[in-house]
mmCIF file of N, CA and C in Angstrom:
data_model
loop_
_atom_site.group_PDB
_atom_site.id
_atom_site.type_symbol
_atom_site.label_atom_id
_atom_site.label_comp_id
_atom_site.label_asym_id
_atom_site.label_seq_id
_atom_site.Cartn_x
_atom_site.Cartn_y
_atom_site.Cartn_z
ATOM 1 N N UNK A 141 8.965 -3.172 -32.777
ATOM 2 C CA UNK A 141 9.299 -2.835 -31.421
ATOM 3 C C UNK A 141 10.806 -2.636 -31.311
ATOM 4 N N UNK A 142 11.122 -1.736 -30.561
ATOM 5 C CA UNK A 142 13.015 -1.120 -30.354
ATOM 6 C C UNK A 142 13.050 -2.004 -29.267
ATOM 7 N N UNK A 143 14.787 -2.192 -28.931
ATOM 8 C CA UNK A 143 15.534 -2.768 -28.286
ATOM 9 C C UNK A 143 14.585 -2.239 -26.954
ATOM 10 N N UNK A 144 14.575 -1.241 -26.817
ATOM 11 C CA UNK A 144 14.129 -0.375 -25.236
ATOM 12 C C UNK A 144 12.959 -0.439 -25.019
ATOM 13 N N UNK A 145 11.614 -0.936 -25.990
ATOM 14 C CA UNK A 145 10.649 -1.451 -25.486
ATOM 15 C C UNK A 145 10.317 -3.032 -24.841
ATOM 16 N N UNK A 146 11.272 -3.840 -25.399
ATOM 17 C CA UNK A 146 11.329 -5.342 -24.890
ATOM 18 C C UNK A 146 12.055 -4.927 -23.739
ATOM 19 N N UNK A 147 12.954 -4.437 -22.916
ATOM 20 C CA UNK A 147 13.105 -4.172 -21.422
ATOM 21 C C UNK A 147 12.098 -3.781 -21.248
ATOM 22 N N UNK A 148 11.375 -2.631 -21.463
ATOM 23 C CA UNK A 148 10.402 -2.220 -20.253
ATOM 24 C C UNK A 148 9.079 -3.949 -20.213
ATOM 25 N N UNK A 149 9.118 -4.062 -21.166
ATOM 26 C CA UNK A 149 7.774 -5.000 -21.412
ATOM 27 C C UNK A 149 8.320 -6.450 -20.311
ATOM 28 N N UNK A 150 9.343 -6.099 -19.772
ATOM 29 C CA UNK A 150 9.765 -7.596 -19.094
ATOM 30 C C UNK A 150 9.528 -6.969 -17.825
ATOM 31 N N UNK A 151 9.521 -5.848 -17.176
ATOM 32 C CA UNK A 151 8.794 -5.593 -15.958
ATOM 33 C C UNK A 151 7.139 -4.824 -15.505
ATOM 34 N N UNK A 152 6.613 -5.557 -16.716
ATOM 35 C CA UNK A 152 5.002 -5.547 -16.555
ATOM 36 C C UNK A 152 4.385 -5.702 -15.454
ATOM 37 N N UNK A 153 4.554 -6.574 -14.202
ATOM 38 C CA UNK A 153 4.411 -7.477 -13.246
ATOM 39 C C UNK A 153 4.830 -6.292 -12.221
ATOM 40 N N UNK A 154 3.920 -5.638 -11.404
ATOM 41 C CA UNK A 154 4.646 -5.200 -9.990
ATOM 42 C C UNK A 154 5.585 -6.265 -9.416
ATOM 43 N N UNK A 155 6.267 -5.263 -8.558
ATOM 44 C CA UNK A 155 7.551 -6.029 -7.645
ATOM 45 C C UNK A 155 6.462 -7.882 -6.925
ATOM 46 N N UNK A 156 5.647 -7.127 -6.027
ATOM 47 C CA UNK A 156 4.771 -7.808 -5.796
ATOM 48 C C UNK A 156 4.149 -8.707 -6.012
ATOM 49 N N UNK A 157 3.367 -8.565 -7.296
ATOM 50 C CA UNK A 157 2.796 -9.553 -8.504
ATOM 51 C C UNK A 157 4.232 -10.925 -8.939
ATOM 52 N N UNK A 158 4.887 -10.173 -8.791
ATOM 53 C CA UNK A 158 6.552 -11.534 -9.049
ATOM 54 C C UNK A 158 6.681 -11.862 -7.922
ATOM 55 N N UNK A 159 6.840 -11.691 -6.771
ATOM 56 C CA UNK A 159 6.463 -12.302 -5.631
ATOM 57 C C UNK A 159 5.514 -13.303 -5.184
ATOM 58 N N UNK A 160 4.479 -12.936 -5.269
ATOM 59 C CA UNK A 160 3.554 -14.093 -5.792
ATOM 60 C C UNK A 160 3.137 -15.149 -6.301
ATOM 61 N N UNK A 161 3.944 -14.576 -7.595
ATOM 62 C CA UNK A 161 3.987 -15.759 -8.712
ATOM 63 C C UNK A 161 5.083 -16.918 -8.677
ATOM 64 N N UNK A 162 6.076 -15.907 -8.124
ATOM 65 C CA UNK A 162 7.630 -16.606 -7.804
ATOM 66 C C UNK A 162 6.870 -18.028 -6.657
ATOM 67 N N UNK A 163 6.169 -17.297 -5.450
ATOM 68 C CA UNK A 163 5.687 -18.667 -4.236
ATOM 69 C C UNK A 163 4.573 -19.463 -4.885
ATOM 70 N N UNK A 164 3.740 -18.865 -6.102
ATOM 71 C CA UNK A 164 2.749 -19.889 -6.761
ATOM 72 C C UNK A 164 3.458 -20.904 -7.526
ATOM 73 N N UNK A 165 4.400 -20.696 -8.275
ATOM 74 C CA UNK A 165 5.554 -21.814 -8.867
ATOM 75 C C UNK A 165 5.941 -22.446 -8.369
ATOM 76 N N UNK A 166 6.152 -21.873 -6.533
ATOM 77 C CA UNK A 166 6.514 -23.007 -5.988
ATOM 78 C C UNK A 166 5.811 -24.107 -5.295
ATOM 79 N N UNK A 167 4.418 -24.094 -5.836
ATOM 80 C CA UNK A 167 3.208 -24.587 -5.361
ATOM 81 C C UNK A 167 2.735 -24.456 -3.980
ATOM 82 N N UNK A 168 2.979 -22.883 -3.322
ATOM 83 C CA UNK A 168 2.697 -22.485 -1.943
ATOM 84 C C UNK A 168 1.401 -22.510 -2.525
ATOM 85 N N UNK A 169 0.327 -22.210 -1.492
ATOM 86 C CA UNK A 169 -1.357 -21.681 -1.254
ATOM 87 C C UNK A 169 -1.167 -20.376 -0.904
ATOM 88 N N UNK A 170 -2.292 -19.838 -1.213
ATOM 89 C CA UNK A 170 -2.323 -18.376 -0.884
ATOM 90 C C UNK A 170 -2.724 -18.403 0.607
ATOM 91 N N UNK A 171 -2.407 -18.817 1.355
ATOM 92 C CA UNK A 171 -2.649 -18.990 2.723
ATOM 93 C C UNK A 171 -1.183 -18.756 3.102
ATOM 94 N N UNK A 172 -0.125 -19.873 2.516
ATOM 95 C CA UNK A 172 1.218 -19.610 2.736
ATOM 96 C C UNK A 172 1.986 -18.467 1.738
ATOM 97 N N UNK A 173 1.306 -17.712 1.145
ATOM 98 C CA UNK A 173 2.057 -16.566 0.236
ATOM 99 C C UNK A 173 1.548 -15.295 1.302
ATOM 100 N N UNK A 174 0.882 -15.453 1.879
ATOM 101 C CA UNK A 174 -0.044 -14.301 2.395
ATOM 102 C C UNK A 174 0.831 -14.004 3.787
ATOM 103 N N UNK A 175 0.712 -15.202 4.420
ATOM 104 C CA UNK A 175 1.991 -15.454 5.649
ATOM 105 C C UNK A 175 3.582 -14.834 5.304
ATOM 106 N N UNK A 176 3.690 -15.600 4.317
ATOM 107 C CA UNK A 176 5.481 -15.593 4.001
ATOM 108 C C UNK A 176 5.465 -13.830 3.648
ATOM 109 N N UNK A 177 4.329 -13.389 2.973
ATOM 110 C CA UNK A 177 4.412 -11.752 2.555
ATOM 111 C C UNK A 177 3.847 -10.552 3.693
ATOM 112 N N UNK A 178 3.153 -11.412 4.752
ATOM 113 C CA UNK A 178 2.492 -10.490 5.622
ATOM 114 C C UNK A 178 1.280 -9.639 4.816
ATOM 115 N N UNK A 179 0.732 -10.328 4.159
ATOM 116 C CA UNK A 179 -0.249 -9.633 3.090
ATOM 117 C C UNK A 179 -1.457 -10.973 3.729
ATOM 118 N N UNK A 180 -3.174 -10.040 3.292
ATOM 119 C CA UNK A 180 -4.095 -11.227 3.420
ATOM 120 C C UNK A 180 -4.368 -11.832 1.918
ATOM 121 N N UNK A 181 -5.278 -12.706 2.437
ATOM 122 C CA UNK A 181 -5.194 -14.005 1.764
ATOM 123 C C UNK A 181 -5.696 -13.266 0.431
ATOM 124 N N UNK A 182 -6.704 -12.099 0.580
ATOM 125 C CA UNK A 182 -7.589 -11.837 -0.422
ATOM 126 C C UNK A 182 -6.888 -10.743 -1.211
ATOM 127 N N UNK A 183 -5.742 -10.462 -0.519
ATOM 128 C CA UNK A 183 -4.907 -9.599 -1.150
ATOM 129 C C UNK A 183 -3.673 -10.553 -2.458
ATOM 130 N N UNK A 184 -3.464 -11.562 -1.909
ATOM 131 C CA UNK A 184 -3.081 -12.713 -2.881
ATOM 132 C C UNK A 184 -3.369 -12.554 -3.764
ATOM 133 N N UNK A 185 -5.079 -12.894 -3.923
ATOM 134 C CA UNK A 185 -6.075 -13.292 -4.737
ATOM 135 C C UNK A 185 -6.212 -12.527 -5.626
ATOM 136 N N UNK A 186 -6.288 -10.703 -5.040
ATOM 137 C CA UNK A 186 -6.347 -9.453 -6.003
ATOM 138 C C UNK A 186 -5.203 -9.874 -7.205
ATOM 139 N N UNK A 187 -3.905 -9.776 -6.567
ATOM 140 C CA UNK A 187 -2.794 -10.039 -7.183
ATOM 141 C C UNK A 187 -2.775 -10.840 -8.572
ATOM 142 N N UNK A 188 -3.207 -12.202 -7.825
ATOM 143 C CA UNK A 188 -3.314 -13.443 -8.998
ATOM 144 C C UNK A 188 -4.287 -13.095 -10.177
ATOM 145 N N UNK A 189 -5.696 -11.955 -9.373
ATOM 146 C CA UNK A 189 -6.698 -11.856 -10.424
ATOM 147 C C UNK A 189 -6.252 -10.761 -11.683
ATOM 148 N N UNK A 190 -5.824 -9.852 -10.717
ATOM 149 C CA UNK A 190 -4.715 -8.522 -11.612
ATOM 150 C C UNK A 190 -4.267 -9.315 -12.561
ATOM 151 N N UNK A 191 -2.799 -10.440 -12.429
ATOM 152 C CA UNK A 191 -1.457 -10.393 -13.092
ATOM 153 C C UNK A 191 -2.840 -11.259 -14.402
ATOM 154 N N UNK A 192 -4.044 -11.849 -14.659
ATOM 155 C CA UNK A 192 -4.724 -13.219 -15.268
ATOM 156 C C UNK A 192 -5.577 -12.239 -16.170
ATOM 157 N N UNK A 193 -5.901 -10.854 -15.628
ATOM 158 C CA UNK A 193 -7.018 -10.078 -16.190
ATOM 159 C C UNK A 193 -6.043 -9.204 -17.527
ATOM 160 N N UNK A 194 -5.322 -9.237 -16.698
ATOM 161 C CA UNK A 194 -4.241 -8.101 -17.495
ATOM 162 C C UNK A 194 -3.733 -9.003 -18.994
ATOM 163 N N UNK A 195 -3.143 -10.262 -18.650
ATOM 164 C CA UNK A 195 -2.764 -11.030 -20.083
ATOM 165 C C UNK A 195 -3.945 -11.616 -20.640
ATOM 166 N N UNK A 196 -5.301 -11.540 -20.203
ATOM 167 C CA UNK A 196 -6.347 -11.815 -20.910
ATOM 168 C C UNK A 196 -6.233 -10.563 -22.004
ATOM 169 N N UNK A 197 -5.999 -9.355 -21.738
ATOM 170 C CA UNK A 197 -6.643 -8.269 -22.280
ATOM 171 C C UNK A 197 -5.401 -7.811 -23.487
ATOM 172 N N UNK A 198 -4.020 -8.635 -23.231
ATOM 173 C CA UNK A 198 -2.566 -8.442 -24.013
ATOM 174 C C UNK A 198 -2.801 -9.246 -25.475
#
């Protein structure tokens, strides 16, 4: 792997998806990530299931 593929590979994660993850670290609920983002709860959930499906498959 080149220098210029380890940058791109560090923004795998939509803007979004790091958002998320950033308020799940901070042990928010997706009740309070959904609030703090103006997003619903199940839209969280997509998120969390996306960023879990995706490094299953890496």
């Amino acid at each position: 792997m080149t220098k210029g593929n380890d940058h791109k590979n560090k923004f795998l994660l939509t803007h979004r998806e790091r958002e998320v993850f950033e308020l799940l670290v901070q042990d928010k609920t997706t009740r309070d990530i959904a609030g703090q983002l103006f997003i619903s709860e199940k839209t969280v959930r997509n998120h969390i299931s996306n960023v879990l499906c995706f490094q299953a498959h890496t």
